[in-house]
Coordinates of C-alpha atoms and ligand atoms in Angstrom, one line a residue:
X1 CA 0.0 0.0 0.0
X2 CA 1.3 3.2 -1.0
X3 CA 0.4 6.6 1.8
X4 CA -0.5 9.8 1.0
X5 CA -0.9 12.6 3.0
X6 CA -3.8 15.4 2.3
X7 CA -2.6 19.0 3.9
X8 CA -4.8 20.8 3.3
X9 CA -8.0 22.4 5.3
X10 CA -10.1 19.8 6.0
X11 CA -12.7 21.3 4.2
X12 CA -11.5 21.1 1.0
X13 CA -10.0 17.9 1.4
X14 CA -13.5 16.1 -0.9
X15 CA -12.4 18.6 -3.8
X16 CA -8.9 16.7 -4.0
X17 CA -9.7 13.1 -3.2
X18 CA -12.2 11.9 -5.6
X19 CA -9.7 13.4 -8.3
X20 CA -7.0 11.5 -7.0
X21 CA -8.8 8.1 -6.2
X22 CA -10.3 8.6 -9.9
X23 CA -6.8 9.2 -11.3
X24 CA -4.7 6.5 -9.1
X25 CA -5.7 3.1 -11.2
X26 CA -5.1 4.7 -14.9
X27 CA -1.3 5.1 -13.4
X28 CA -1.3 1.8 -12.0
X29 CA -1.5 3.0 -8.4
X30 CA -4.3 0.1 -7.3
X31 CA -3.9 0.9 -3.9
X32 CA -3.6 4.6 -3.1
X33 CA -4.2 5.4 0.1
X34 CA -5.6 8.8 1.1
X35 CA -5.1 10.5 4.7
X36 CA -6.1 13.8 5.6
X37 CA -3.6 15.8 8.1
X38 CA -5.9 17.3 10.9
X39 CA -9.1 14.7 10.1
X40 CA -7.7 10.9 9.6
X41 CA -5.1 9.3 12.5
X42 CA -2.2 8.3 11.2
X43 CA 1.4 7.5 12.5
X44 CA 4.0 9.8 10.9
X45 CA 6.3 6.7 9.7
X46 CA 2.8 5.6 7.7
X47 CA 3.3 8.3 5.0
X48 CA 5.3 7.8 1.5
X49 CA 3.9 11.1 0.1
X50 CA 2.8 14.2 1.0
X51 CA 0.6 17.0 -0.9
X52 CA -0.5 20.2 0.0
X53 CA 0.3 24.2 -0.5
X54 CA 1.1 25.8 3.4
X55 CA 1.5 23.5 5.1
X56 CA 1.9 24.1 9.0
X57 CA 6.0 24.6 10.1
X58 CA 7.7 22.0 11.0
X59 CA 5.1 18.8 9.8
X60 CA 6.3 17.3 6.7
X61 CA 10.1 17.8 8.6
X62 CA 8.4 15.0 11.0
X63 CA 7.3 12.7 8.4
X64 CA 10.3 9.6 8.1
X65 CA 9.7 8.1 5.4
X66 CA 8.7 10.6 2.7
X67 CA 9.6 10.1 -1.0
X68 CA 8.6 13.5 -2.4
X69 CA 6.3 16.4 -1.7
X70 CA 4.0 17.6 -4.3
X71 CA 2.8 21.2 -4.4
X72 CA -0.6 22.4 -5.2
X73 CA 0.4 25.0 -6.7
X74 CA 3.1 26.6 -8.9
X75 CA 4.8 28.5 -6.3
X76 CA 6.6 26.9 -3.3
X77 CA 7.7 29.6 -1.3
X78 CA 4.6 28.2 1.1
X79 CA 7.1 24.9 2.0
X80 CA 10.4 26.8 1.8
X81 CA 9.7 29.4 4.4
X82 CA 9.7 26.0 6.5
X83 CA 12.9 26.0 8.7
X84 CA 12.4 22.9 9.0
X85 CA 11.7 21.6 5.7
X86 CA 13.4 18.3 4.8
X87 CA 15.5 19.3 1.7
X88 CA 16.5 15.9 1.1
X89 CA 13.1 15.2 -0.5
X90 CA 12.3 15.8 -3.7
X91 CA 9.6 19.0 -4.0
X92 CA 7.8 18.9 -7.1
X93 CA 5.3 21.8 -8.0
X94 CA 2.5 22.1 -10.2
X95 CA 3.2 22.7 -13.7
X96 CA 0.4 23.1 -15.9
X97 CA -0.7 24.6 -19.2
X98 CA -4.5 25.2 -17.8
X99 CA -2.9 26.9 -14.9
X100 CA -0.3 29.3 -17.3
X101 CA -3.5 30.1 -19.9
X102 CA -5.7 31.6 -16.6
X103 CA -2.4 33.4 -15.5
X104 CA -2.1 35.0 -18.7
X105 CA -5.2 35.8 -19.5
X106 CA -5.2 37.8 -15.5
X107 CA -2.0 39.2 -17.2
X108 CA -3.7 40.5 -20.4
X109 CA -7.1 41.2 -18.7
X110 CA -5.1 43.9 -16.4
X111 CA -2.6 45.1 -19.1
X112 CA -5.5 45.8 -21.2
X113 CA -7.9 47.5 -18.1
X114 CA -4.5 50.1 -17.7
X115 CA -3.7 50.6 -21.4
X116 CA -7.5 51.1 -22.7
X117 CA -7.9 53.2 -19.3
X118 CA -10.5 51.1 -18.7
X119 CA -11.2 52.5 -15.5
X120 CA -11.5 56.4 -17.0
X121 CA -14.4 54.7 -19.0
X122 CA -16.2 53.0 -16.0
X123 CA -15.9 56.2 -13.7
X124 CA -17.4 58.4 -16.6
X125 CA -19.9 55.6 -16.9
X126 CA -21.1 56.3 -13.3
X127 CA -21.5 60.0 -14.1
X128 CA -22.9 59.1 -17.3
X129 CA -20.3 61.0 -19.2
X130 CA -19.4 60.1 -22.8
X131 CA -15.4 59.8 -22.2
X132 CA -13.7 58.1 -24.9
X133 CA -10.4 57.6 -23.1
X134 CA -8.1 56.2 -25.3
X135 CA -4.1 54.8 -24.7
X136 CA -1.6 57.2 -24.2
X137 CA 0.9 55.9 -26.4
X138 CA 0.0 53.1 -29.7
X139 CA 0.6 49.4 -28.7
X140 CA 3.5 49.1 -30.1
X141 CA 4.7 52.0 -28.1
X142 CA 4.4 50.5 -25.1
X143 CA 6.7 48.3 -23.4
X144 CA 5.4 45.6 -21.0
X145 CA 7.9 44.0 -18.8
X146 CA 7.7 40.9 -17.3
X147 CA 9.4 39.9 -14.4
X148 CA 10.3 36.4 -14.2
X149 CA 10.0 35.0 -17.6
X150 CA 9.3 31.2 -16.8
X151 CA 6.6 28.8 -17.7
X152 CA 3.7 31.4 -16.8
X153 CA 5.5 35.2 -18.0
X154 CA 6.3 33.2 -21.2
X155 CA 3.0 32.1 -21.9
X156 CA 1.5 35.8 -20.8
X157 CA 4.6 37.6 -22.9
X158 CA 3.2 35.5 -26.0
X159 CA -0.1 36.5 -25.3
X160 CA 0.7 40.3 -25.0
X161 CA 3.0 40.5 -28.0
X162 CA 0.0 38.6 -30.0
X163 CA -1.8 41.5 -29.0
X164 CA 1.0 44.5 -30.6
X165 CA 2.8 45.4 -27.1
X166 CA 6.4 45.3 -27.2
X167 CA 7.3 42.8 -24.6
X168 CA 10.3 41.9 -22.9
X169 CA 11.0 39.3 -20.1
X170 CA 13.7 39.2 -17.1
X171 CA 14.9 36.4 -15.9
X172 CA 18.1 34.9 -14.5
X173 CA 18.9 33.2 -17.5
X174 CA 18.5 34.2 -21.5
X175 CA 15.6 33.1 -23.0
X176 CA 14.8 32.7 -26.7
X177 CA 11.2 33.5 -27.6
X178 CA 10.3 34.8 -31.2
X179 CA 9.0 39.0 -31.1
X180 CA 9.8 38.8 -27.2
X181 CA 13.5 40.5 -26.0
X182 CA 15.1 38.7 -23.3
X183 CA 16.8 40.6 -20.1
X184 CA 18.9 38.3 -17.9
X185 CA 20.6 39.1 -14.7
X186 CA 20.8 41.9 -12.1
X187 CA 22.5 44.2 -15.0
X188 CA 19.9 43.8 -17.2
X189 CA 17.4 44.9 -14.7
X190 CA 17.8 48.9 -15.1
X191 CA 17.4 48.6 -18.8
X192 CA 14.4 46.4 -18.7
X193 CA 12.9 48.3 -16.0
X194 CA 13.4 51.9 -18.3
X195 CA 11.4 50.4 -20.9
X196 CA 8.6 49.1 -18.9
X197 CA 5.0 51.3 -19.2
X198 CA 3.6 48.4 -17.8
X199 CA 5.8 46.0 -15.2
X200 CA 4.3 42.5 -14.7
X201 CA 5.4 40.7 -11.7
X202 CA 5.8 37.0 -12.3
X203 CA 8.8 35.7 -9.9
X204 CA 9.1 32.9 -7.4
X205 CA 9.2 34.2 -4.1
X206 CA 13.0 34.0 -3.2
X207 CA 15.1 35.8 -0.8
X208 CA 16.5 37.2 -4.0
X209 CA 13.2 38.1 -5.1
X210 CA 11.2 39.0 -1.8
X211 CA 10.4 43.2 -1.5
X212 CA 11.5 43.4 -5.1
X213 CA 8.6 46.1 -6.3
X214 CA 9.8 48.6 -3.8
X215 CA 10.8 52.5 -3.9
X216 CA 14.2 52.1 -5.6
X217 CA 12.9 49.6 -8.6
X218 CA 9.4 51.8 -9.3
X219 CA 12.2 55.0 -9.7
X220 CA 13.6 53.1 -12.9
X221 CA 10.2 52.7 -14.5
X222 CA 9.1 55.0 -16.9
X223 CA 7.0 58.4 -15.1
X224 CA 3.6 57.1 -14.7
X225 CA 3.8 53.2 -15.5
X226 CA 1.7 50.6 -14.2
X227 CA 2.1 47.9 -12.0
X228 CA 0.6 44.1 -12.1
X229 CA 1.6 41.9 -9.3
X230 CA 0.2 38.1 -9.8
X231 CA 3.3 36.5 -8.0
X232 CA 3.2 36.8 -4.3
X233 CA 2.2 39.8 -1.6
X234 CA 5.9 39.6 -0.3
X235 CA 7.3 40.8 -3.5
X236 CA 6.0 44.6 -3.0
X237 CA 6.4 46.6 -0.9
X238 CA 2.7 48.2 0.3
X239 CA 3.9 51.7 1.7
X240 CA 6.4 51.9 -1.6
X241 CA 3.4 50.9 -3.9
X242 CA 1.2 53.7 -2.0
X243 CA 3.5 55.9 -2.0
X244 CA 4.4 55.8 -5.5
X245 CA 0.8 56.0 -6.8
X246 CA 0.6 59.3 -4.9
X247 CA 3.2 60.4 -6.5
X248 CA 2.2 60.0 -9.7
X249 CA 5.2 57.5 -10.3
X250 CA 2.8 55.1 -11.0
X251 CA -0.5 55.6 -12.4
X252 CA -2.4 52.4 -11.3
X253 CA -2.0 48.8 -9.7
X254 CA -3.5 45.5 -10.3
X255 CA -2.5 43.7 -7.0
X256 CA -3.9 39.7 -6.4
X257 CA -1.5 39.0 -3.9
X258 CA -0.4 40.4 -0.6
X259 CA 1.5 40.2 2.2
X260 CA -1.3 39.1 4.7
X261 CA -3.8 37.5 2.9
X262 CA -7.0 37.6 2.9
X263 CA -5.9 41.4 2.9
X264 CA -7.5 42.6 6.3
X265 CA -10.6 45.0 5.6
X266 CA -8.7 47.8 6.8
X267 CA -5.3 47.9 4.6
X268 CA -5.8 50.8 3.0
X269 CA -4.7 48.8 -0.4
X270 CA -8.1 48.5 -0.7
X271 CA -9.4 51.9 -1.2
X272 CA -6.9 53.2 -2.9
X273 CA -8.6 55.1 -6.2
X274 CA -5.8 53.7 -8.4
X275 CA -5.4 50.3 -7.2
X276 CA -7.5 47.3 -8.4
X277 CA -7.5 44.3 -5.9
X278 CA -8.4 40.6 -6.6
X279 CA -8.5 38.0 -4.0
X280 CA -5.6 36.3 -5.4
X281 CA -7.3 34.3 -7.7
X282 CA -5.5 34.9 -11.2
X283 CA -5.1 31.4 -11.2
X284 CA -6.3 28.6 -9.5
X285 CA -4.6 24.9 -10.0
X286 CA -7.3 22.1 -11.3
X287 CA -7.9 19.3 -8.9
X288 CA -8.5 17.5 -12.1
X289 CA -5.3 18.3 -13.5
X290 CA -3.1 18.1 -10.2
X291 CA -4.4 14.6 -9.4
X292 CA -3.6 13.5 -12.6
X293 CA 0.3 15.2 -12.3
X294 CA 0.3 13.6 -8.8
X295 CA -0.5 10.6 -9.7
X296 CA 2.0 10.3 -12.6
X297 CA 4.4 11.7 -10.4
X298 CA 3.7 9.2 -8.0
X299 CA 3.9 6.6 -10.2
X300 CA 7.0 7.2 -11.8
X301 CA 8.3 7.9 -7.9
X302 CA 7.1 3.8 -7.3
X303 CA 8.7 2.5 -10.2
X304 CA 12.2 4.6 -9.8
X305 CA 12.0 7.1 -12.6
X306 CA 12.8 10.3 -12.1
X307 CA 10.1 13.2 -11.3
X308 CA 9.3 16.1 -12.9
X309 CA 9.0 19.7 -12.1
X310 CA 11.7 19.2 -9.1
X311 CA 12.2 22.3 -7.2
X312 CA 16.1 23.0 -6.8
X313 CA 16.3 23.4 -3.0
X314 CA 19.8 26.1 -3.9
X315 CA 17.9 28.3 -6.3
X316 CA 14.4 28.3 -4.0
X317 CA 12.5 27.6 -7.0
Ligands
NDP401 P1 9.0 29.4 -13.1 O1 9.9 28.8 -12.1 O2 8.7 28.7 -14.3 O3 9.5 30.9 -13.5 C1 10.2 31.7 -12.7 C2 11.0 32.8 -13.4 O4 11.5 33.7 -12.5 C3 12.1 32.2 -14.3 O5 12.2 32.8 -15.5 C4 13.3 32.5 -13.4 O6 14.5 32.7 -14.2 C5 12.9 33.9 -12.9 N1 13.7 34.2 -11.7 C6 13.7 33.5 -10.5 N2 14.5 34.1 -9.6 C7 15.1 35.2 -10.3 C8 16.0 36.2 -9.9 N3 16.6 36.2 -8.7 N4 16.3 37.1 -10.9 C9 15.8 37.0 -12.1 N5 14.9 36.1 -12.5 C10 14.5 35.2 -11.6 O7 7.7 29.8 -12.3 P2 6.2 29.9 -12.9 O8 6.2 30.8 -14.0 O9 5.5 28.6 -13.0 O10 5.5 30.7 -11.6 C11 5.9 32.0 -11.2 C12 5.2 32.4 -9.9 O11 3.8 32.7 -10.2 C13 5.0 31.3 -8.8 O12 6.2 31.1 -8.1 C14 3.9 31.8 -8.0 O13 4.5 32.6 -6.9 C15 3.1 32.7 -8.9 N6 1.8 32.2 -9.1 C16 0.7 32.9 -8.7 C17 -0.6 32.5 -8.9 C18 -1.8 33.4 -8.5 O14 -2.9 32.9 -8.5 N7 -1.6 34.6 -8.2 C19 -0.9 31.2 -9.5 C20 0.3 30.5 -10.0 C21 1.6 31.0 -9.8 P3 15.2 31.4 -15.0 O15 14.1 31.1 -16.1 O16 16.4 32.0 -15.6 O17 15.3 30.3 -14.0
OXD402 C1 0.2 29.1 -7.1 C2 -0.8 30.0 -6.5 O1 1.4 29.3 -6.7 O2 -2.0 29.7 -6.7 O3 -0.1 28.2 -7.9 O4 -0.5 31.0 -5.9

């Protein structure tokens, strides 16, 4: 029999385990067993896997015999802010195409509200004015950068650049991508950053990367640029995104993530005239799809083959 361990709130726990008891037998797993952390008793040297997204500090650390950990979603900085997280075992997260289309499409949907100035139009709307705000520079005028230009910022540059912006990605390495220019490396990041109207924030959350969208990095945008953060909350820095929208450094902010979430009523984040909140929901992983990618991954875990999607524990993502 082959354990494996469900962290996740209890009450969710149904969404994820008729996916995976549905997608155990087509990858030969005949004998999947499910336990839910918090809801089932279990010993910890019972458990062979593990899945979740935060799970409490200092669990899977007490779990002997784990094989490999598989993330619910795409970002893992939710296990590696563990102290105690056993970096011996392999942490695989969840890579999908479903996941990178709805991530893109929150990227577009927002680069598109700021560049239309959709917002002008709703608020003239309300006041039953007939406003036809229009971009301030053509499409292909306007430069959309995209920080961290992995599986999801490539899929959203491809999108945007289908659409006439000229894009451009950072990352830590080069990328090739037809109509898309490439930044790598902290040198890169000034001249990427100067031709950014809109700056798309896409990164892992690393001690590299953490408070990234502060103060010094919104001074190297263009006067008046826009800001979409879909990575995590700790990536910005609130008082620097506030203050920079009073400023006029920035003209607007789509924000889904946030440094306490759900963002407490009163952060003023939420009234903020130029700032557009969502409840970090520009993506949401399948439990279809991530039963079926744990299962495999599972599977090929059983028979000694090697996983995929592998976090490397020296990078952070
Ligand atoms: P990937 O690992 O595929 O891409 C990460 C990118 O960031 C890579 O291009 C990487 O560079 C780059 N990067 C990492 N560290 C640095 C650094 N120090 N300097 C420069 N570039 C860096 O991740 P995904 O695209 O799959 O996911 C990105 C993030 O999106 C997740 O970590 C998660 O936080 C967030 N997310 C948010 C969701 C939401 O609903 N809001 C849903 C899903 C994901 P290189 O390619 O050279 O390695
Ligand atoms: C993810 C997320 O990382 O939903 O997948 O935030």
């Amino acid at each position: 029999m082959t354990t494996l361990l469900l962290i996740l709130p209890v009450r969710w726990a149904p969404i994820w385990q008729a996916p995976l008891r549905d997608a155990a037998p087509a990858h030969g797993l005949s004998n999947l067993n499910l336990i839910v952390h918090g809801k089932d008793a279990y010993a910890p040297g019972d458990i062979d896997y593990a899945l979740g997204f935060r799970p409490d500090a200092g669990l899977l650390g007490s779990l002997p015999k784990l094989k490999a950990i598989f993330s619910l979603g795409a970002g893992v900085d939710g296990f590696l802010s563990d102290p105690a997280f056993p970096k011996h075992v392999p942490l695989v997260r969840f890579v999908n195409p479903a996941l990178s289309l709805e991530m893109a499409q929150y990227c577009v949907l927002h680069t598109l509200i700021h560049h239309r100035r959709f917002r002008t139009t709703l608020a003239a709307q309300a006041e039953h004015k007939w406003t036809q705000a229009m971009p301030e520079k053509g499409t292909a005028k306007t430069g959309v950068g995209i920080l961290g230009f992995g599986e999801i910022g490539i899929m959203a540059g491809e999108r945007l650049r289908d659409l006439g912006f000229a894009v451009a990605g950072w990352s830590r390495t080069k990328k090739d991508v037809p109509g898309i220019e490439s930044f790598a490396g902290e040198a890169a990041l000034g001249p990427f950053l100067a031709r950014s109207d809109i700056l798309i924030c896409l990164l892992p959350l690393t001690p590299e990367t953490r408070g990234v969208l502060n103060r010094r990095l919104f001074a190297q945008l263009p006067k008046g640029a826009y800001l979409i953060n879909a990575a995590r909350g700790a990536h910005q820095v609130e008082a620097d995104v506030i203050a920079a929208l009073n400023e006029g450094q920035l003209s607007g902010a789509s924000l889904d993530v946030f440094e306490t979430e759900p963002l407490p009523k009163d952060n003023p984040l939420w009234a903020h005239p130029k700032i557009i909140v969502t409840p970090h929901n520009a993506g949401l992983s399948d439990p279809i799809a991530a039963a079926q990618s744990v299962a495999a991954g599972i599977a090929a875990a059983e028979r000694g083959q090697p996983l995929q999607n592998v976090v490397d524990m020296a990078r952070g993502y």
